[in-house]
Amino acid sequence: MAAEIVNPHSDSDTGSGTPIAPSDEPFDPAFALHRGGKMAVQSTVPVRNKDDLSLAYTPGVAKVCSAIAERPELVHDYTWKSQVVAVVTDGTAVLGLGDIGPEASLPVMEGKAILFKQFGGVDAVPIALATTDTDEIVDTVVRLAPSFGGVNLEDISAPRCFEIERRLQERLDIPVFHDDQHGTAIVTLAALRNAAKLTGRGLGDLRAVISGAGAAGVAIAKFLLEAGIGDVAVADRKGVVSRDREDLTPVKRELAELTNKAGLSGSLESALAGADVFIGVSGGTVPEPAVASMAPDAFVFAMANPNPEVHPDIAHKYAAVVATGRSDFPNQINNVLAFPGIFAGALQVRASRITEGMKIAAANALADVVGDDLAADYVIPSPFDERVAPAVTAAVAAAARAEGVARR
């Protein structure tokens, strides 16, 4: 069976063939597209007659079940397990919508699933859980895990998302990946590598300031350090996360120990003075004078949607490279560049987990796709570049083998 991208609309939807929005809403093409959902399940084998039925179901299926019972690893060969991912959420941190609950999150999870299929050839099943309790989420996913080759955690609020991912990684022997953290970090690093290359610098020459200490901000900071950036400071609503602050959560306290070698304190705006990189994953607005105070040939990655922290028109006055999270500006930092290929590569080799080395390999492969076409308005490829997913898939699979987590 496979999750298929389909147009579920038909004349039977409304009697007229024209899907409609809720009765109290004007017609909107978004409602038209979503009516009936964005996914279907399709058989990959025919059931045309009694012979087909006896092979696909009883009695033929019993032979396969018995073989798997004797040799559990055969489940990867004779079921869809090795090519399907669970997309799991509790609906507490959806897009820019926040805590909207499991039912309201389903359109996003369906969208994620069809992106897995469209861009990585990976089947995915959206699962929205009616609990926000960390223990219950972990236990539920562990119990569901035998049906899946990997788990993509999605739109779970911080700081619970960190503990949920960690505990699932400890208990499961399949890849568990919180895309809001790591997908964003991987694409950001790829774009930053190319921006540095364009301006004749290396990562070690750069000092970055990140606005936002949630899931994405924390992951980006740690990942940039892993990749060798010169220094990075993270700011939340109360200013720079630093060791002298007494109001830090355990996650931010750890972050203070890892980041901010320069010992900065105070506001985000003050930290930007002389900085080489601004990375925004928080929303809000950064004043133009603060952007103007950054170092020459700075990079501004203002990724809040729909309103970047620094509007590109302002950023271009001062920055050598500008990126956003929006599709209507160049250099879109879009997670779809990463997660389909990452899971495709991990599933291809039946990886037991996704390592830091696999994530670094994905970022490097993504950056390399740009190649000789590197330019200020092209430091990251388009999600529709057909080279992206194969490049990331191959790099992740190779890294999994090199790091000893591949099982085939």
Short mmCIF file of N, CA, C and O in Angstrom, two decimals, residues 258-306:
data_model
loop_
_atom_site.label_atom_id
_atom_site.label_comp_id
_atom_site.label_asym_id
_atom_site.label_seq_id
_atom_site.Cartn_x
_atom_site.Cartn_y
_atom_site.Cartn_z
N LEU A 258 27.01 26.38 25.83
CA LEU A 258 27.56 25.98 24.54
C LEU A 258 27.88 27.17 23.62
O LEU A 258 28.79 27.09 22.79
N THR A 259 27.11 28.23 23.75
CA THR A 259 27.18 29.33 22.79
C THR A 259 27.79 30.59 23.41
O THR A 259 28.19 30.59 24.57
N ASN A 260 27.83 31.64 22.58
CA ASN A 260 28.17 32.98 23.07
C ASN A 260 29.55 33.05 23.70
O ASN A 260 29.73 33.50 24.83
N LYS A 261 30.55 32.59 22.94
CA LYS A 261 31.94 32.67 23.42
C LYS A 261 32.36 34.10 23.70
O LYS A 261 33.24 34.35 24.53
N ALA A 262 31.74 35.04 22.98
CA ALA A 262 32.11 36.45 23.16
C ALA A 262 31.59 37.03 24.46
O ALA A 262 31.96 38.14 24.85
N GLY A 263 30.71 36.29 25.15
CA GLY A 263 30.19 36.77 26.43
C GLY A 263 29.24 37.93 26.30
O GLY A 263 29.17 38.79 27.19
N LEU A 264 28.47 37.98 25.22
CA LEU A 264 27.54 39.07 25.00
C LEU A 264 26.37 38.97 25.98
O LEU A 264 25.99 37.89 26.41
N SER A 265 25.79 40.11 26.30
CA SER A 265 24.57 40.17 27.10
C SER A 265 23.77 41.36 26.60
O SER A 265 24.23 42.14 25.78
N GLY A 266 22.56 41.46 27.10
CA GLY A 266 21.73 42.58 26.66
C GLY A 266 20.82 42.19 25.52
O GLY A 266 20.44 41.03 25.37
N SER A 267 20.47 43.17 24.70
CA SER A 267 19.44 42.99 23.69
C SER A 267 19.96 42.32 22.43
O SER A 267 21.17 42.30 22.16
N LEU A 268 19.02 41.80 21.64
CA LEU A 268 19.35 41.29 20.32
C LEU A 268 19.99 42.37 19.47
O LEU A 268 20.99 42.12 18.77
N GLU A 269 19.45 43.57 19.54
CA GLU A 269 19.97 44.65 18.71
C GLU A 269 21.43 44.96 19.03
O GLU A 269 22.24 45.16 18.13
N SER A 270 21.77 44.94 20.30
CA SER A 270 23.17 45.22 20.66
C SER A 270 24.08 44.09 20.20
O SER A 270 25.23 44.32 19.81
N ALA A 271 23.59 42.86 20.23
CA ALA A 271 24.40 41.72 19.80
C ALA A 271 24.69 41.76 18.30
O ALA A 271 25.69 41.22 17.83
N LEU A 272 23.80 42.38 17.53
CA LEU A 272 23.98 42.43 16.08
C LEU A 272 25.11 43.37 15.65
O LEU A 272 25.59 43.26 14.52
N ALA A 273 25.53 44.24 16.52
CA ALA A 273 26.61 45.17 16.14
C ALA A 273 27.87 44.38 15.79
O ALA A 273 28.41 43.65 16.61
N GLY A 274 28.30 44.50 14.54
CA GLY A 274 29.50 43.82 14.08
C GLY A 274 29.30 42.35 13.75
O GLY A 274 30.26 41.66 13.36
N ALA A 275 28.08 41.83 13.88
CA ALA A 275 27.83 40.42 13.58
C ALA A 275 27.86 40.17 12.08
O ALA A 275 27.51 41.04 11.28
N ASP A 276 28.25 38.96 11.69
CA ASP A 276 28.30 38.59 10.28
C ASP A 276 27.00 37.98 9.79
O ASP A 276 26.71 38.02 8.59
N VAL A 277 26.23 37.40 10.70
CA VAL A 277 25.04 36.64 10.31
C VAL A 277 23.90 36.93 11.26
O VAL A 277 24.08 36.90 12.49
N PHE A 278 22.72 37.19 10.69
CA PHE A 278 21.49 37.22 11.47
C PHE A 278 20.61 36.08 10.98
O PHE A 278 20.38 35.91 9.77
N ILE A 279 20.11 35.27 11.93
CA ILE A 279 19.20 34.19 11.61
C ILE A 279 17.95 34.38 12.45
O ILE A 279 18.01 34.35 13.68
N GLY A 280 16.82 34.60 11.79
CA GLY A 280 15.58 34.86 12.49
C GLY A 280 14.63 33.69 12.40
O GLY A 280 14.25 33.28 11.30
N VAL A 281 14.25 33.14 13.56
CA VAL A 281 13.26 32.06 13.61
C VAL A 281 12.27 32.33 14.74
O VAL A 281 11.81 31.41 15.41
N SER A 282 11.92 33.61 14.89
CA SER A 282 11.11 33.97 16.04
C SER A 282 9.93 34.86 15.72
O SER A 282 9.03 35.00 16.54
N GLY A 283 9.90 35.48 14.57
CA GLY A 283 8.92 36.52 14.33
C GLY A 283 9.42 37.83 14.92
O GLY A 283 10.59 37.98 15.25
N GLY A 284 8.54 38.78 15.07
CA GLY A 284 8.96 40.08 15.55
C GLY A 284 9.63 40.87 14.45
O GLY A 284 9.68 40.46 13.28
N THR A 285 10.16 42.03 14.81
CA THR A 285 10.78 42.92 13.83
C THR A 285 12.12 43.40 14.38
O THR A 285 12.22 43.79 15.54
N VAL A 286 13.14 43.36 13.53
CA VAL A 286 14.45 43.88 13.89
C VAL A 286 14.58 45.28 13.30
O VAL A 286 14.41 45.46 12.09
N PRO A 287 14.87 46.29 14.11
CA PRO A 287 14.96 47.66 13.60
C PRO A 287 16.07 47.81 12.56
O PRO A 287 17.11 47.16 12.65
N GLU A 288 15.84 48.66 11.59
CA GLU A 288 16.82 48.86 10.53
C GLU A 288 18.19 49.31 11.07
O GLU A 288 19.22 48.83 10.58
N PRO A 289 18.26 50.19 12.06
CA PRO A 289 19.59 50.57 12.56
C PRO A 289 20.39 49.37 13.08
O PRO A 289 21.63 49.36 12.96
N ALA A 290 19.73 48.38 13.65
CA ALA A 290 20.44 47.20 14.14
C ALA A 290 21.01 46.40 12.97
O ALA A 290 22.12 45.89 13.04
N VAL A 291 20.26 46.31 11.88
CA VAL A 291 20.76 45.63 10.68
C VAL A 291 21.94 46.41 10.09
O VAL A 291 22.95 45.83 9.69
N ALA A 292 21.81 47.71 10.09
CA ALA A 292 22.88 48.56 9.55
C ALA A 292 24.17 48.44 10.36
O ALA A 292 25.26 48.69 9.84
N SER A 293 24.06 48.04 11.63
CA SER A 293 25.25 47.94 12.48
C SER A 293 26.03 46.65 12.28
O SER A 293 27.11 46.49 12.86
N MET A 294 25.52 45.74 11.46
CA MET A 294 26.20 44.47 11.23
C MET A 294 27.47 44.69 10.42
O MET A 294 27.70 45.76 9.83
N ALA A 295 28.32 43.67 10.38
CA ALA A 295 29.59 43.76 9.67
C ALA A 295 29.37 43.90 8.16
O ALA A 295 28.31 43.53 7.65
N PRO A 296 30.37 44.40 7.44
CA PRO A 296 30.26 44.43 5.98
C PRO A 296 30.06 43.02 5.42
O PRO A 296 30.54 42.04 5.99
N ASP A 297 29.37 42.92 4.28
CA ASP A 297 29.09 41.64 3.64
C ASP A 297 28.37 40.67 4.58
O ASP A 297 28.65 39.47 4.61
N ALA A 298 27.44 41.20 5.36
CA ALA A 298 26.69 40.37 6.31
C ALA A 298 25.66 39.51 5.58
O ALA A 298 25.35 39.74 4.40
N PHE A 299 25.14 38.54 6.29
CA PHE A 299 24.08 37.68 5.77
C PHE A 299 22.86 37.85 6.67
O PHE A 299 22.98 37.77 7.90
N VAL A 300 21.71 38.04 6.06
CA VAL A 300 20.46 38.15 6.80
C VAL A 300 19.54 37.04 6.35
O VAL A 300 19.07 37.02 5.22
N PHE A 301 19.31 36.09 7.26
CA PHE A 301 18.38 34.98 7.02
C PHE A 301 17.17 35.21 7.93
O PHE A 301 17.14 34.75 9.08
N ALA A 302 16.18 35.95 7.43
CA ALA A 302 15.00 36.31 8.21
C ALA A 302 13.87 35.37 7.81
O ALA A 302 13.21 35.58 6.80
N MET A 303 13.64 34.33 8.60
CA MET A 303 12.86 33.20 8.14
C MET A 303 11.44 33.11 8.69
O MET A 303 10.73 32.15 8.42
N ALA A 304 11.02 34.11 9.46
CA ALA A 304 9.64 34.09 9.96
C ALA A 304 8.66 34.22 8.80
O ALA A 304 8.92 34.91 7.82
N ASN A 305 7.53 33.53 8.93
CA ASN A 305 6.48 33.58 7.91
C ASN A 305 5.17 34.03 8.55
O ASN A 305 4.85 33.60 9.67
N PRO A 306 4.38 34.84 7.88
CA PRO A 306 4.61 35.38 6.54
C PRO A 306 5.44 36.66 6.54
O PRO A 306 5.79 37.18 5.49
#
